[in-house]
Amino acid sequence: MIIVGLSNSLPVAGLMARKLRAPWFAVEKNHFPDGEIYMRFSKNVKDQHVVLVQSFHPYPQEALIEIVWAAAQSRAQGAKSVVLAAPYLGYVRQDKEFHSGEAVSVRILAGLLSRYVDRIVTIDPHLHRIKDLETVFACPVKVVTANGLLADFIKKNYVGCVVVGPDEESEQWAAAIARSIKVESTVLVKTRFSSQRVRVKLKGDIDVKGKIVVIVDDIISSGKTIAEAAKLMKKFGPKRVVTVSVHGVFAGKAIFWMKKAGVREITSSTTIESAYAKIDVAELLANAVELQFT
Ligand code: R5P
């Protein structure tokens, strides 16, 4: 097996290689003067099982092209198989034609990737209506969850906390995390008016007075969901409000909005690299990849 790190996930790729005791290299990627991509492999991957490690954020278009180029290059060199290990898999949120004429991104992505890679391993994809990615991808897709890692982090850093999911969809991981670390949890009800405007309200009762409120979510994009949830929770007198998420996209002014709303600490996993990415997913992903070969 050989690990090939693509631009968005070099640290994770290096750590995975160490855990798997496999060689690795980072692709050499550049741009021609007109913006076209240039890619070069510094090692030959003939007869090897290639594991491409690439997150779809930042620059999802560029990230996707890199995957296709690297997969095609692996084949051209005679790789035995090509696995895509995507810590954060993009393009899965547009899973239907909400308005007439819209392209259904996840289906296009599935069609494209299934042609280039033999299997995909990913962490907590943001699925709504499609429950199983294998119903749209023509290749096997192994999904693992970072819930356990988030739970360990929260248990270690936020003793005496309550876990809050900012919307009903987050109940699955908010409740599971809270159960595993034996604290209370609740979920809020969210109404989304646009990609930048949401409103949340309480669904059930929870006593957060004097406690640390940990708002957990699978993905933070504009930060508005967490910001609104934090504003609401602050009304009930918590000791402080923090947030822990799997995929810290932090688009635009997300950090600003969350801090303005009173979120004191922001932590995400390393599925997306940033100054807030402190929960390491390399071992989780490496184990999932290893299982594909046993
Ligand atoms: C919603 O279904 C997700 O779990 C997140 O709450 C959402 O994607 C966060 O988006 P934003 O940060 O833009 O409010």
Tab-separated table of C-alpha atoms and ligand atoms in Angstrom:
chain	number	residue	atom	x	y	z
A	1	MET	CA	0.000	0.000	0.000
A	2	ILE	CA	1.201	3.531	-0.657
A	3	ILE	CA	-0.378	6.720	0.646
A	4	VAL	CA	-0.603	9.699	-1.681
A	5	GLY	CA	-1.303	13.007	0.034
A	6	LEU	CA	-3.247	15.591	-1.957
A	7	SER	CA	-3.161	19.313	-1.203
A	8	ASN	CA	-5.913	19.614	1.417
A	9	SER	CA	-4.878	16.694	3.605
A	10	LEU	CA	-1.119	16.426	3.765
A	11	PRO	CA	-0.824	16.253	7.578
A	12	VAL	CA	-3.539	13.578	7.816
A	13	ALA	CA	-1.927	11.627	4.957
A	14	GLY	CA	1.458	11.669	6.719
A	15	LEU	CA	-0.058	10.532	10.009
A	16	MET	CA	-2.059	7.795	8.291
A	17	ALA	CA	1.086	6.515	6.608
A	18	ARG	CA	2.818	6.324	9.973
A	19	LYS	CA	-0.090	4.403	11.550
A	20	LEU	CA	-0.262	2.040	8.561
A	21	ARG	CA	3.535	1.736	8.347
A	22	ALA	CA	3.191	2.499	4.667
A	23	PRO	CA	5.334	4.746	2.473
A	24	TRP	CA	3.822	8.029	1.406
A	25	PHE	CA	4.464	11.073	-0.688
A	26	ALA	CA	2.744	14.370	-1.399
A	27	VAL	CA	1.743	15.011	-4.978
A	28	GLU	CA	3.546	17.840	-6.634
A	29	LYS	CA	0.803	20.186	-7.749
A	30	ASN	CA	1.086	23.482	-9.494
A	31	HIS	CA	-0.704	25.660	-11.964
A	32	PHE	CA	0.184	26.618	-15.489
A	33	PRO	CA	0.044	30.360	-16.175
A	34	ASP	CA	-3.534	30.009	-17.456
A	35	GLY	CA	-4.686	28.321	-14.243
A	36	GLU	CA	-4.719	24.757	-15.537
A	37	ILE	CA	-3.564	22.147	-13.061
A	38	TYR	CA	-0.145	20.485	-13.261
A	39	MET	CA	0.461	17.319	-11.278
A	40	ARG	CA	3.430	15.030	-10.864
A	41	PHE	CA	4.027	11.881	-8.821
A	42	SER	CA	7.495	11.784	-7.302
A	43	LYS	CA	7.269	7.979	-6.909
A	44	ASN	CA	6.019	5.249	-9.203
A	45	VAL	CA	2.976	3.418	-7.849
A	46	LYS	CA	3.064	0.436	-10.223
A	47	ASP	CA	1.580	-2.714	-8.685
A	48	GLN	CA	0.667	-0.915	-5.446
A	49	HIS	CA	-2.630	-0.292	-3.700
A	50	VAL	CA	-2.828	3.500	-3.810
A	51	VAL	CA	-4.660	5.412	-1.089
A	52	LEU	CA	-5.382	9.009	-2.102
A	53	VAL	CA	-6.041	11.244	0.893
A	54	GLN	CA	-7.963	14.381	0.100
A	55	SER	CA	-10.521	16.523	1.859
A	56	PHE	CA	-12.960	18.545	-0.244
A	57	HIS	CA	-12.333	21.769	1.639
A	58	PRO	CA	-11.007	24.327	0.913
A	59	TYR	CA	-11.466	24.874	-2.833
A	60	PRO	CA	-13.786	21.933	-3.565
A	61	GLN	CA	-13.472	22.228	-7.349
A	62	GLU	CA	-9.693	22.126	-7.201
A	63	ALA	CA	-9.846	19.289	-4.652
A	64	LEU	CA	-12.031	17.200	-6.946
A	65	ILE	CA	-9.842	17.759	-10.000
A	66	GLU	CA	-6.801	16.720	-7.958
A	67	ILE	CA	-8.523	13.465	-7.008
A	68	VAL	CA	-9.429	12.675	-10.613
A	69	TRP	CA	-5.931	13.539	-11.855
A	70	ALA	CA	-4.210	11.530	-9.120
A	71	ALA	CA	-6.496	8.520	-9.598
A	72	ALA	CA	-5.964	8.579	-13.363
A	73	GLN	CA	-2.212	8.966	-12.884
A	74	SER	CA	-2.183	6.005	-10.485
A	75	ARG	CA	-3.917	3.881	-13.117
A	76	ALA	CA	-1.583	5.136	-15.832
A	77	GLN	CA	1.372	3.955	-13.738
A	78	GLY	CA	-0.230	0.550	-13.206
A	79	ALA	CA	-1.572	0.762	-9.647
A	80	LYS	CA	-3.301	-2.405	-8.420
A	81	SER	CA	-6.191	-0.439	-6.962
A	82	VAL	CA	-7.110	3.109	-5.998
A	83	VAL	CA	-8.854	4.000	-2.759
A	84	LEU	CA	-10.024	7.521	-2.004
A	85	ALA	CA	-9.800	8.321	1.706
A	86	ALA	CA	-11.769	11.562	1.979
A	87	PRO	CA	-11.787	12.911	5.541
A	88	TYR	CA	-14.468	15.380	4.404
A	89	LEU	CA	-16.515	14.409	1.367
A	90	GLY	CA	-17.999	17.414	-0.391
A	91	TYR	CA	-20.834	17.829	-2.861
A	92	VAL	CA	-23.184	15.551	-0.921
A	93	ARG	CA	-25.550	18.221	0.370
A	94	GLN	CA	-27.190	18.937	-2.996
A	95	ASP	CA	-28.875	15.560	-3.075
A	96	LYS	CA	-32.015	16.515	-4.986
A	97	GLU	CA	-33.406	19.006	-7.447
A	98	PHE	CA	-34.821	21.480	-4.941
A	99	HIS	CA	-35.683	23.935	-7.726
A	100	SER	CA	-36.323	22.953	-11.305
A	101	GLY	CA	-33.175	22.783	-13.398
A	102	GLU	CA	-30.709	22.258	-10.545
A	103	ALA	CA	-27.879	19.781	-11.017
A	104	VAL	CA	-27.929	17.054	-8.357
A	105	SER	CA	-24.303	17.286	-7.267
A	106	VAL	CA	-24.051	14.063	-5.276
A	107	ARG	CA	-25.169	11.973	-8.250
A	108	ILE	CA	-22.731	13.680	-10.589
A	109	LEU	CA	-19.929	13.253	-8.054
A	110	ALA	CA	-20.821	9.592	-7.643
A	111	GLY	CA	-20.822	8.985	-11.394
A	112	LEU	CA	-17.483	10.704	-11.797
A	113	LEU	CA	-15.609	9.185	-8.846
A	114	SER	CA	-16.955	5.688	-9.414
A	115	ARG	CA	-15.199	5.762	-12.779
A	116	TYR	CA	-11.804	6.600	-11.271
A	117	VAL	CA	-11.547	4.962	-7.854
A	118	ASP	CA	-12.241	1.419	-6.658
A	119	ARG	CA	-13.580	2.362	-3.262
A	120	ILE	CA	-14.109	5.327	-0.972
A	121	VAL	CA	-13.610	5.689	2.756
A	122	THR	CA	-14.992	8.782	4.452
A	123	ILE	CA	-15.991	10.274	7.804
A	124	ASP	CA	-19.508	11.420	8.715
A	125	PRO	CA	-20.757	12.531	5.300
A	126	HIS	CA	-23.528	15.077	5.594
A	127	LEU	CA	-26.436	12.947	4.416
A	128	HIS	CA	-30.056	14.029	4.431
A	129	ARG	CA	-32.383	12.224	2.078
A	130	ILE	CA	-29.826	9.684	0.856
A	131	LYS	CA	-29.205	7.390	3.781
A	132	ASP	CA	-26.599	5.192	2.154
A	133	LEU	CA	-23.996	6.508	-0.278
A	134	GLU	CA	-23.737	3.082	-1.882
A	135	THR	CA	-27.174	3.668	-3.384
A	136	VAL	CA	-25.675	6.422	-5.552
A	137	PHE	CA	-22.011	5.408	-5.923
A	138	ALA	CA	-21.188	2.457	-8.142
A	139	CYS	CA	-18.163	1.587	-5.962
A	140	PRO	CA	-18.124	0.496	-2.294
A	141	VAL	CA	-18.211	3.370	0.205
A	142	LYS	CA	-17.151	2.814	3.797
A	143	VAL	CA	-18.420	5.421	6.240
A	144	VAL	CA	-16.964	5.817	9.723
A	145	THR	CA	-17.984	8.228	12.443
A	146	ALA	CA	-15.861	10.593	14.506
A	147	ASN	CA	-18.449	10.574	17.302
A	148	GLY	CA	-16.160	8.611	19.614
A	149	LEU	CA	-13.314	11.082	19.100
A	150	LEU	CA	-15.606	14.041	19.761
A	151	ALA	CA	-16.945	12.338	22.878
A	152	ASP	CA	-13.398	11.708	24.205
A	153	PHE	CA	-12.445	15.325	23.585
A	154	ILE	CA	-15.555	16.664	25.316
A	155	LYS	CA	-15.150	14.316	28.287
A	156	LYS	CA	-11.550	15.375	28.777
A	157	ASN	CA	-11.983	19.110	28.270
A	158	TYR	CA	-15.494	19.950	29.436
A	159	VAL	CA	-16.184	18.202	32.722
A	160	GLY	CA	-19.706	18.876	33.933
A	161	CYS	CA	-21.116	19.870	30.587
A	162	VAL	CA	-24.402	19.408	28.789
A	163	VAL	CA	-24.462	18.550	25.106
A	164	VAL	CA	-26.730	20.512	22.783
A	165	GLY	CA	-27.520	19.622	19.171
A	166	PRO	CA	-28.504	22.769	17.263
A	167	ASP	CA	-31.150	21.089	15.130
A	168	GLU	CA	-33.182	17.907	14.992
A	169	GLU	CA	-30.822	16.284	12.505
A	170	SER	CA	-28.009	16.559	15.023
A	171	GLU	CA	-29.909	14.444	17.537
A	172	GLN	CA	-28.206	11.270	16.252
A	173	TRP	CA	-24.728	12.392	17.304
A	174	ALA	CA	-25.654	14.765	20.178
A	175	ALA	CA	-27.567	12.001	21.943
A	176	ALA	CA	-24.931	9.344	21.199
A	177	ILE	CA	-22.071	11.539	22.432
A	178	ALA	CA	-23.955	12.559	25.586
A	179	ARG	CA	-24.862	8.946	26.329
A	180	SER	CA	-21.308	7.760	25.957
A	181	ILE	CA	-19.926	10.354	28.363
A	182	LYS	CA	-22.964	10.168	30.656
A	183	VAL	CA	-24.164	13.765	30.515
A	184	GLU	CA	-27.515	15.295	29.619
A	185	SER	CA	-28.359	16.397	26.110
A	186	THR	CA	-31.048	18.191	24.200
A	187	VAL	CA	-31.661	19.260	20.636
A	188	LEU	CA	-33.031	22.516	19.328
A	189	VAL	CA	-35.455	23.011	16.484
A	190	LYS	CA	-34.025	24.946	13.563
A	191	THR	CA	-35.765	26.787	10.779
A	192	ARG	CA	-33.519	27.762	7.903
A	193	PHE	CA	-34.620	30.747	5.834
A	194	SER	CA	-31.511	30.961	3.665
A	195	SER	CA	-27.921	29.738	3.689
A	196	GLN	CA	-27.096	32.670	5.999
A	197	ARG	CA	-30.238	33.002	8.109
A	198	VAL	CA	-31.557	30.486	10.617
A	199	ARG	CA	-33.689	30.545	13.752
A	200	VAL	CA	-33.557	28.033	16.584
A	201	LYS	CA	-35.843	27.337	19.499
A	202	LEU	CA	-35.903	24.947	22.433
A	203	LYS	CA	-37.658	21.618	22.017
A	204	GLY	CA	-37.403	20.084	25.471
A	205	ASP	CA	-36.318	21.197	28.931
A	206	ILE	CA	-32.712	21.188	30.026
A	207	ASP	CA	-30.997	22.827	32.955
A	208	VAL	CA	-27.784	24.509	31.785
A	209	LYS	CA	-27.404	27.023	34.609
A	210	GLY	CA	-23.772	27.177	35.719
A	211	LYS	CA	-22.787	24.389	33.314
A	212	ILE	CA	-20.668	24.321	30.199
A	213	VAL	CA	-22.879	24.056	27.129
A	214	VAL	CA	-21.174	22.108	24.330
A	215	ILE	CA	-22.966	22.609	21.019
A	216	VAL	CA	-22.058	19.723	18.735
A	217	ASP	CA	-22.642	19.562	15.009
A	218	ASP	CA	-21.385	17.484	12.118
A	219	ILE	CA	-20.512	20.498	10.001
A	220	ILE	CA	-20.105	24.206	10.616
A	221	SER	CA	-20.283	26.219	7.431
A	222	SER	CA	-21.537	29.810	7.765
A	223	GLY	CA	-21.491	29.450	11.555
A	224	LYS	CA	-25.015	30.872	11.765
A	225	THR	CA	-26.519	27.673	13.186
A	226	ILE	CA	-24.024	27.589	16.050
A	227	ALA	CA	-24.275	31.363	16.578
A	228	GLU	CA	-28.068	31.270	16.918
A	229	ALA	CA	-27.909	28.207	19.178
A	230	ALA	CA	-25.314	29.933	21.379
A	231	LYS	CA	-27.407	33.105	21.681
A	232	LEU	CA	-30.385	31.044	22.762
A	233	MET	CA	-28.463	28.936	25.283
A	234	LYS	CA	-26.824	31.993	26.833
A	235	LYS	CA	-30.253	33.157	27.995
A	236	PHE	CA	-30.340	30.242	30.439
A	237	GLY	CA	-27.239	31.197	32.423
A	238	PRO	CA	-24.594	28.641	31.396
A	239	LYS	CA	-21.044	28.894	32.728
A	240	ARG	CA	-19.870	29.162	29.127
A	241	VAL	CA	-20.806	28.064	25.625
A	242	VAL	CA	-18.356	26.177	23.399
A	243	THR	CA	-18.698	24.219	20.184
A	244	VAL	CA	-17.193	20.945	18.937
A	245	SER	CA	-17.763	19.750	15.384
A	246	VAL	CA	-16.536	17.126	12.947
A	247	HIS	CA	-16.112	19.211	9.802
A	248	GLY	CA	-15.013	22.794	10.453
A	249	VAL	CA	-15.636	24.424	7.093
A	250	PHE	CA	-15.858	27.895	8.695
A	251	ALA	CA	-16.900	29.653	5.509
A	252	GLY	CA	-16.680	33.443	5.221
A	253	LYS	CA	-17.110	35.141	8.606
A	254	ALA	CA	-18.208	31.998	10.467
A	255	ILE	CA	-15.673	32.401	13.268
A	256	PHE	CA	-16.620	36.042	13.705
A	257	TRP	CA	-20.357	35.256	13.948
A	258	MET	CA	-19.816	32.484	16.479
A	259	LYS	CA	-17.498	34.551	18.663
A	260	LYS	CA	-19.866	37.535	18.467
A	261	ALA	CA	-22.660	35.260	19.668
A	262	GLY	CA	-20.559	34.359	22.715
A	263	VAL	CA	-19.021	31.019	21.704
A	264	ARG	CA	-15.889	30.930	23.845
A	265	GLU	CA	-14.055	27.966	22.303
A	266	ILE	CA	-14.301	26.434	18.847
A	267	THR	CA	-12.903	22.974	18.149
A	268	SER	CA	-13.218	20.731	15.129
A	269	SER	CA	-11.574	17.577	13.872
A	270	THR	CA	-8.748	17.407	11.373
A	271	THR	CA	-11.033	16.296	8.532
A	272	ILE	CA	-10.475	19.912	7.459
A	273	GLU	CA	-7.240	21.616	8.439
A	274	SER	CA	-7.532	24.919	10.321
A	275	ALA	CA	-6.352	26.619	13.479
A	276	TYR	CA	-9.368	25.056	15.226
A	277	ALA	CA	-8.757	21.475	14.029
A	278	LYS	CA	-7.520	19.688	17.140
A	279	ILE	CA	-9.274	16.313	17.117
A	280	ASP	CA	-7.068	14.027	15.059
A	281	VAL	CA	-8.885	11.684	12.676
A	282	ALA	CA	-5.811	10.057	11.092
A	283	GLU	CA	-6.017	6.845	13.122
A	284	LEU	CA	-9.762	6.508	12.563
A	285	LEU	CA	-9.299	6.858	8.805
A	286	ALA	CA	-6.201	4.660	8.728
A	287	ASN	CA	-8.049	1.849	10.528
A	288	ALA	CA	-10.963	2.147	8.114
A	289	VAL	CA	-8.586	1.971	5.147
A	290	GLU	CA	-6.774	-1.022	6.609
A	291	LEU	CA	-10.059	-2.881	6.954
A	292	GLN	CA	-10.608	-2.519	3.211
A	293	PHE	CA	-7.605	-4.757	2.614
A	294	THR	CA	-8.369	-7.534	5.098
B	1	R5P	C1	-27.442	20.960	9.135
B	1	R5P	O1	-28.160	20.113	8.701
B	1	R5P	C2	-26.069	20.689	9.606
B	1	R5P	O2	-26.027	19.715	10.581
B	1	R5P	C3	-25.405	21.950	10.090
B	1	R5P	O3	-26.130	22.428	11.192
B	1	R5P	C4	-25.347	23.005	9.034
B	1	R5P	O4	-24.821	22.499	7.849
B	1	R5P	C5	-24.525	24.170	9.514
B	1	R5P	O5	-24.534	25.161	8.557
B	1	R5P	P1	-24.212	26.660	8.935
B	1	R5P	O6	-22.951	26.700	9.728
B	1	R5P	O7	-24.078	27.332	7.597
B	1	R5P	O8	-25.380	27.211	9.694
